[in-house]
Amino acid sequence: MFDYRSESMTLNDDQASRQPDHLSKDDSSSESQTPSRRVGLGTDRHRLEEGESLVLAGIRIPSPLKAVAHSDGDALLHALADAILGGCGESDIGTHFPDDDPRWKDVDSTILIEEVLLLAEKKGWVPVQIDTVVHLEKPRLKEYVPKMKMNLAQLLGISEDAIGLKAKTAEGLGPVGEGLAVDTFAIVQLERTGN
Ligand code: MG
């Protein structure tokens, strides 16, 4: 039978250096075992219908289609809000901002992000980096991406260098490809504030 205590299972220096900090053999205090970073993941989808503009990352983009939504329909900010909430161990955006609550009717989604950031801060977390994807067939977002990234950086209080934003089409396939929907994905890295 294999002896798990055998020397052959001992980590060499190179392997030990790749261990997460909170698993370090020499790091046994309870405080140091509390992770100082977390990640959160969020996605969103909105149906599209005839309109004049789409709002993504807080930027109004001229478009023959608009998002069907109770709020301003900013699917990218909604995915981001869910990512931050998830990283904090909180329930999702629909629980915090129900779509049958008149307070959130046509609300600017940057306000939802500000509320979520306050909640995260109260729990001792701040976002330090995000990566995001928008799947949208039309309009092409390339020319708006710099402005969207700048707005995300200002909203989150982090540098543009810490913001990823990919704008992709669905190559004509599925509801996104047929121009019926916009899909968004966001992942966030949170850092403990010490509060
Ligand atoms: Mg949404």
PDB file of C-alpha atoms and ligand atoms in Angstrom:
ATOM      1  CA  MET A   1       0.000   0.000   0.000  1.00  0.00           C
ATOM      2  CA  PHE A   2       1.258   3.488  -0.807  1.00  0.00           C
ATOM      3  CA  ASP A   3       2.405   5.343   2.294  1.00  0.00           C
ATOM      4  CA  TYR A   4       1.142   8.913   2.000  1.00  0.00           C
ATOM      5  CA  ARG A   5       3.642   9.939   4.694  1.00  0.00           C
ATOM      6  CA  SER A   6       6.590   8.777   2.664  1.00  0.00           C
ATOM      7  CA  GLU A   7       9.345  11.176   1.688  1.00  0.00           C
ATOM      8  CA  SER A   8       8.306  10.857  -1.929  1.00  0.00           C
ATOM      9  CA  MET A   9       5.188  12.919  -1.143  1.00  0.00           C
ATOM     10  CA  THR A  10       7.128  15.800   0.411  1.00  0.00           C
ATOM     11  CA  LEU A  11       6.905  18.974  -1.681  1.00  0.00           C
ATOM     12  CA  ASN A  12      10.169  20.146  -3.097  1.00  0.00           C
ATOM     13  CA  ASP A  13      11.029  23.861  -2.869  1.00  0.00           C
ATOM     14  CA  ASP A  14       9.657  24.594  -6.321  1.00  0.00           C
ATOM     15  CA  GLN A  15       6.337  22.874  -5.590  1.00  0.00           C
ATOM     16  CA  ALA A  16       6.053  24.555  -2.186  1.00  0.00           C
ATOM     17  CA  SER A  17       6.580  27.989  -3.753  1.00  0.00           C
ATOM     18  CA  ARG A  18       3.512  27.380  -5.962  1.00  0.00           C
ATOM     19  CA  GLN A  19       1.214  26.716  -2.997  1.00  0.00           C
ATOM     20  CA  PRO A  20      -1.369  29.453  -2.250  1.00  0.00           C
ATOM     21  CA  ASP A  21      -0.195  31.654   0.625  1.00  0.00           C
ATOM     22  CA  HIS A  22      -2.941  30.479   2.960  1.00  0.00           C
ATOM     23  CA  LEU A  23      -1.780  26.857   2.519  1.00  0.00           C
ATOM     24  CA  SER A  24       1.852  27.609   3.278  1.00  0.00           C
ATOM     25  CA  LYS A  25       3.314  25.103   5.716  1.00  0.00           C
ATOM     26  CA  ASP A  26       4.979  27.860   7.743  1.00  0.00           C
ATOM     27  CA  ASP A  27       1.873  29.988   7.963  1.00  0.00           C
ATOM     28  CA  SER A  28      -0.248  28.549  10.745  1.00  0.00           C
ATOM     29  CA  SER A  29      -1.938  31.560  12.405  1.00  0.00           C
ATOM     30  CA  SER A  30      -5.716  31.749  11.946  1.00  0.00           C
ATOM     31  CA  GLU A  31      -5.507  35.331  10.642  1.00  0.00           C
ATOM     32  CA  SER A  32      -3.071  34.411   7.883  1.00  0.00           C
ATOM     33  CA  GLN A  33      -5.345  31.542   6.831  1.00  0.00           C
ATOM     34  CA  THR A  34      -8.156  33.964   5.983  1.00  0.00           C
ATOM     35  CA  PRO A  35      -7.926  34.510   2.211  1.00  0.00           C
ATOM     36  CA  SER A  36      -7.110  38.122   1.337  1.00  0.00           C
ATOM     37  CA  ARG A  37      -8.490  37.733  -2.192  1.00  0.00           C
ATOM     38  CA  ARG A  38     -11.631  36.291  -3.703  1.00  0.00           C
ATOM     39  CA  VAL A  39     -13.185  36.005  -7.142  1.00  0.00           C
ATOM     40  CA  GLY A  40     -16.783  36.403  -8.263  1.00  0.00           C
ATOM     41  CA  LEU A  41     -18.543  35.448 -11.490  1.00  0.00           C
ATOM     42  CA  GLY A  42     -21.611  37.014 -13.082  1.00  0.00           C
ATOM     43  CA  THR A  43     -23.562  36.626 -16.309  1.00  0.00           C
ATOM     44  CA  ASP A  44     -26.576  38.356 -17.798  1.00  0.00           C
ATOM     45  CA  ARG A  45     -28.831  38.153 -20.839  1.00  0.00           C
ATOM     46  CA  HIS A  46     -31.377  40.654 -22.091  1.00  0.00           C
ATOM     47  CA  ARG A  47     -33.837  40.328 -24.904  1.00  0.00           C
ATOM     48  CA  LEU A  48     -33.550  42.975 -27.606  1.00  0.00           C
ATOM     49  CA  GLU A  49     -36.357  44.823 -29.349  1.00  0.00           C
ATOM     50  CA  GLU A  50     -36.676  47.761 -31.676  1.00  0.00           C
ATOM     51  CA  GLY A  51     -35.283  50.915 -30.148  1.00  0.00           C
ATOM     52  CA  GLU A  52     -32.780  53.709 -30.538  1.00  0.00           C
ATOM     53  CA  SER A  53     -29.914  52.817 -28.231  1.00  0.00           C
ATOM     54  CA  LEU A  54     -28.307  50.228 -25.996  1.00  0.00           C
ATOM     55  CA  VAL A  55     -26.619  50.948 -22.674  1.00  0.00           C
ATOM     56  CA  LEU A  56     -23.497  48.917 -21.899  1.00  0.00           C
ATOM     57  CA  ALA A  57     -20.931  49.687 -19.182  1.00  0.00           C
ATOM     58  CA  GLY A  58     -22.855  52.896 -18.529  1.00  0.00           C
ATOM     59  CA  ILE A  59     -22.310  54.135 -22.104  1.00  0.00           C
ATOM     60  CA  ARG A  60     -25.275  54.835 -24.377  1.00  0.00           C
ATOM     61  CA  ILE A  61     -24.591  53.311 -27.786  1.00  0.00           C
ATOM     62  CA  PRO A  62     -26.638  54.185 -30.881  1.00  0.00           C
ATOM     63  CA  SER A  63     -28.417  51.011 -31.992  1.00  0.00           C
ATOM     64  CA  PRO A  64     -31.572  49.977 -33.871  1.00  0.00           C
ATOM     65  CA  LEU A  65     -32.222  47.631 -30.917  1.00  0.00           C
ATOM     66  CA  LYS A  66     -32.630  48.258 -27.201  1.00  0.00           C
ATOM     67  CA  ALA A  67     -32.591  45.907 -24.234  1.00  0.00           C
ATOM     68  CA  VAL A  68     -35.923  44.844 -22.758  1.00  0.00           C
ATOM     69  CA  ALA A  69     -35.554  45.546 -19.037  1.00  0.00           C
ATOM     70  CA  HIS A  70     -37.063  46.977 -15.872  1.00  0.00           C
ATOM     71  CA  SER A  71     -33.914  49.097 -15.438  1.00  0.00           C
ATOM     72  CA  ASP A  72     -31.841  50.720 -18.182  1.00  0.00           C
ATOM     73  CA  GLY A  73     -30.981  47.172 -19.349  1.00  0.00           C
ATOM     74  CA  ASP A  74     -27.209  47.536 -18.955  1.00  0.00           C
ATOM     75  CA  ALA A  75     -26.408  43.837 -19.202  1.00  0.00           C
ATOM     76  CA  LEU A  76     -22.665  44.349 -18.672  1.00  0.00           C
ATOM     77  CA  LEU A  77     -23.136  46.221 -15.404  1.00  0.00           C
ATOM     78  CA  HIS A  78     -25.672  43.612 -14.288  1.00  0.00           C
ATOM     79  CA  ALA A  79     -23.158  40.799 -14.861  1.00  0.00           C
ATOM     80  CA  LEU A  80     -20.543  42.842 -13.032  1.00  0.00           C
ATOM     81  CA  ALA A  81     -22.892  43.488 -10.115  1.00  0.00           C
ATOM     82  CA  ASP A  82     -23.563  39.749  -9.840  1.00  0.00           C
ATOM     83  CA  ALA A  83     -19.832  39.022  -9.947  1.00  0.00           C
ATOM     84  CA  ILE A  84     -19.134  41.435  -7.077  1.00  0.00           C
ATOM     85  CA  LEU A  85     -22.097  40.133  -5.068  1.00  0.00           C
ATOM     86  CA  GLY A  86     -21.023  36.535  -5.673  1.00  0.00           C
ATOM     87  CA  GLY A  87     -17.466  37.244  -4.585  1.00  0.00           C
ATOM     88  CA  CYS A  88     -18.816  38.650  -1.324  1.00  0.00           C
ATOM     89  CA  GLY A  89     -20.973  35.576  -0.745  1.00  0.00           C
ATOM     90  CA  GLU A  90     -24.125  37.631  -1.346  1.00  0.00           C
ATOM     91  CA  SER A  91     -27.302  36.646  -3.183  1.00  0.00           C
ATOM     92  CA  ASP A  92     -27.814  37.847  -6.744  1.00  0.00           C
ATOM     93  CA  ILE A  93     -28.794  41.185  -8.233  1.00  0.00           C
ATOM     94  CA  GLY A  94     -32.437  40.122  -8.620  1.00  0.00           C
ATOM     95  CA  THR A  95     -32.680  39.607  -4.866  1.00  0.00           C
ATOM     96  CA  HIS A  96     -31.114  42.944  -4.012  1.00  0.00           C
ATOM     97  CA  PHE A  97     -32.901  44.936  -6.733  1.00  0.00           C
ATOM     98  CA  PRO A  98     -36.179  43.093  -7.554  1.00  0.00           C
ATOM     99  CA  ASP A  99     -37.651  43.898 -10.968  1.00  0.00           C
ATOM    100  CA  ASP A 100     -41.087  44.409  -9.427  1.00  0.00           C
ATOM    101  CA  ASP A 101     -39.789  47.176  -7.150  1.00  0.00           C
ATOM    102  CA  PRO A 102     -40.700  50.626  -8.562  1.00  0.00           C
ATOM    103  CA  ARG A 103     -37.502  52.076  -7.045  1.00  0.00           C
ATOM    104  CA  TRP A 104     -35.477  50.310  -9.745  1.00  0.00           C
ATOM    105  CA  LYS A 105     -37.784  51.166 -12.680  1.00  0.00           C
ATOM    106  CA  ASP A 106     -35.615  52.603 -15.497  1.00  0.00           C
ATOM    107  CA  VAL A 107     -32.793  53.037 -12.982  1.00  0.00           C
ATOM    108  CA  ASP A 108     -29.329  53.921 -14.249  1.00  0.00           C
ATOM    109  CA  SER A 109     -27.400  50.691 -13.572  1.00  0.00           C
ATOM    110  CA  THR A 110     -24.356  52.659 -12.425  1.00  0.00           C
ATOM    111  CA  ILE A 111     -26.461  53.348  -9.313  1.00  0.00           C
ATOM    112  CA  LEU A 112     -26.879  49.591  -8.827  1.00  0.00           C
ATOM    113  CA  ILE A 113     -23.092  49.164  -9.068  1.00  0.00           C
ATOM    114  CA  GLU A 114     -22.558  51.952  -6.532  1.00  0.00           C
ATOM    115  CA  GLU A 115     -24.991  50.204  -4.163  1.00  0.00           C
ATOM    116  CA  VAL A 116     -23.207  46.870  -4.682  1.00  0.00           C
ATOM    117  CA  LEU A 117     -19.794  48.482  -4.061  1.00  0.00           C
ATOM    118  CA  LEU A 118     -21.090  49.945  -0.799  1.00  0.00           C
ATOM    119  CA  LEU A 119     -22.370  46.545   0.261  1.00  0.00           C
ATOM    120  CA  ALA A 120     -19.040  44.918  -0.656  1.00  0.00           C
ATOM    121  CA  GLU A 121     -17.125  47.581   1.256  1.00  0.00           C
ATOM    122  CA  LYS A 122     -19.277  46.982   4.337  1.00  0.00           C
ATOM    123  CA  LYS A 123     -18.310  43.319   4.118  1.00  0.00           C
ATOM    124  CA  GLY A 124     -14.635  44.276   3.789  1.00  0.00           C
ATOM    125  CA  TRP A 125     -14.079  43.769   0.049  1.00  0.00           C
ATOM    126  CA  VAL A 126     -13.100  46.017  -2.874  1.00  0.00           C
ATOM    127  CA  PRO A 127     -12.712  45.055  -6.545  1.00  0.00           C
ATOM    128  CA  VAL A 128      -9.128  45.249  -7.815  1.00  0.00           C
ATOM    129  CA  GLN A 129      -9.470  43.695 -11.267  1.00  0.00           C
ATOM    130  CA  ILE A 130     -12.233  42.602 -13.638  1.00  0.00           C
ATOM    131  CA  ASP A 131     -12.492  40.777 -16.931  1.00  0.00           C
ATOM    132  CA  THR A 132     -15.654  40.927 -19.029  1.00  0.00           C
ATOM    133  CA  VAL A 133     -17.166  39.745 -22.312  1.00  0.00           C
ATOM    134  CA  VAL A 134     -20.111  41.091 -24.316  1.00  0.00           C
ATOM    135  CA  HIS A 135     -21.710  38.909 -26.974  1.00  0.00           C
ATOM    136  CA  LEU A 136     -23.710  41.121 -29.318  1.00  0.00           C
ATOM    137  CA  GLU A 137     -24.274  40.772 -33.039  1.00  0.00           C
ATOM    138  CA  LYS A 138     -24.995  44.435 -33.809  1.00  0.00           C
ATOM    139  CA  PRO A 139     -23.864  47.110 -33.472  1.00  0.00           C
ATOM    140  CA  ARG A 140     -20.145  46.311 -33.436  1.00  0.00           C
ATOM    141  CA  LEU A 141     -18.759  47.664 -30.160  1.00  0.00           C
ATOM    142  CA  LYS A 142     -15.100  48.056 -31.106  1.00  0.00           C
ATOM    143  CA  GLU A 143     -15.186  51.849 -31.335  1.00  0.00           C
ATOM    144  CA  TYR A 144     -16.964  52.124 -27.964  1.00  0.00           C
ATOM    145  CA  VAL A 145     -14.708  49.770 -26.004  1.00  0.00           C
ATOM    146  CA  PRO A 146     -12.169  52.433 -24.877  1.00  0.00           C
ATOM    147  CA  LYS A 147     -14.956  54.634 -23.526  1.00  0.00           C
ATOM    148  CA  MET A 148     -16.636  51.654 -21.861  1.00  0.00           C
ATOM    149  CA  LYS A 149     -13.374  50.644 -20.189  1.00  0.00           C
ATOM    150  CA  MET A 150     -12.764  54.197 -18.993  1.00  0.00           C
ATOM    151  CA  ASN A 151     -16.232  54.326 -17.489  1.00  0.00           C
ATOM    152  CA  LEU A 152     -15.787  50.966 -15.757  1.00  0.00           C
ATOM    153  CA  ALA A 153     -12.442  52.120 -14.328  1.00  0.00           C
ATOM    154  CA  GLN A 154     -14.002  55.308 -12.948  1.00  0.00           C
ATOM    155  CA  LEU A 155     -16.996  53.464 -11.571  1.00  0.00           C
ATOM    156  CA  LEU A 156     -14.872  50.884  -9.754  1.00  0.00           C
ATOM    157  CA  GLY A 157     -12.012  53.207  -8.805  1.00  0.00           C
ATOM    158  CA  ILE A 158      -9.378  50.990 -10.445  1.00  0.00           C
ATOM    159  CA  SER A 159      -6.997  51.555 -13.341  1.00  0.00           C
ATOM    160  CA  GLU A 160      -7.995  50.778 -16.935  1.00  0.00           C
ATOM    161  CA  ASP A 161      -5.089  48.365 -16.969  1.00  0.00           C
ATOM    162  CA  ALA A 162      -7.069  46.207 -14.528  1.00  0.00           C
ATOM    163  CA  ILE A 163     -10.145  46.101 -16.806  1.00  0.00           C
ATOM    164  CA  GLY A 164     -10.671  43.487 -19.493  1.00  0.00           C
ATOM    165  CA  LEU A 165     -13.487  43.960 -22.024  1.00  0.00           C
ATOM    166  CA  LYS A 166     -13.964  41.750 -25.070  1.00  0.00           C
ATOM    167  CA  ALA A 167     -16.691  42.503 -27.581  1.00  0.00           C
ATOM    168  CA  LYS A 168     -17.660  39.451 -29.632  1.00  0.00           C
ATOM    169  CA  THR A 169     -20.377  38.422 -32.033  1.00  0.00           C
ATOM    170  CA  ALA A 170     -22.042  35.013 -32.159  1.00  0.00           C
ATOM    171  CA  GLU A 171     -21.262  34.515 -35.839  1.00  0.00           C
ATOM    172  CA  GLY A 172     -24.962  34.591 -36.646  1.00  0.00           C
ATOM    173  CA  LEU A 173     -25.746  31.635 -34.392  1.00  0.00           C
ATOM    174  CA  GLY A 174     -28.363  31.329 -31.669  1.00  0.00           C
ATOM    175  CA  PRO A 175     -30.400  34.148 -30.101  1.00  0.00           C
ATOM    176  CA  VAL A 176     -27.403  36.503 -29.945  1.00  0.00           C
ATOM    177  CA  GLY A 177     -26.488  35.778 -33.551  1.00  0.00           C
ATOM    178  CA  GLU A 178     -30.065  36.386 -34.644  1.00  0.00           C
ATOM    179  CA  GLY A 179     -30.050  39.783 -32.936  1.00  0.00           C
ATOM    180  CA  LEU A 180     -32.596  38.706 -30.323  1.00  0.00           C
ATOM    181  CA  ALA A 181     -30.371  38.994 -27.249  1.00  0.00           C
ATOM    182  CA  VAL A 182     -27.224  40.386 -25.691  1.00  0.00           C
ATOM    183  CA  ASP A 183     -25.164  38.123 -23.421  1.00  0.00           C
ATOM    184  CA  THR A 184     -22.571  39.311 -20.928  1.00  0.00           C
ATOM    185  CA  PHE A 185     -20.016  37.705 -18.631  1.00  0.00           C
ATOM    186  CA  ALA A 186     -17.917  39.217 -15.857  1.00  0.00           C
ATOM    187  CA  ILE A 187     -15.350  37.948 -13.417  1.00  0.00           C
ATOM    188  CA  VAL A 188     -14.014  40.104 -10.605  1.00  0.00           C
ATOM    189  CA  GLN A 189     -11.116  39.810  -8.217  1.00  0.00           C
ATOM    190  CA  LEU A 190     -11.796  41.276  -4.781  1.00  0.00           C
ATOM    191  CA  GLU A 191      -9.244  42.286  -2.177  1.00  0.00           C
ATOM    192  CA  ARG A 192      -9.860  42.415   1.556  1.00  0.00           C
ATOM    193  CA  THR A 193      -9.881  45.991   2.833  1.00  0.00           C
ATOM    194  CA  GLY A 194      -9.151  45.168   6.440  1.00  0.00           C
ATOM    195  CA  ASN A 195     -12.479  46.679   7.610  1.00  0.00           C
TER     196      ASN A 195
HETATM  197 MG    MG B   1     -30.018  42.293 -16.348  1.00  0.00          MG
END
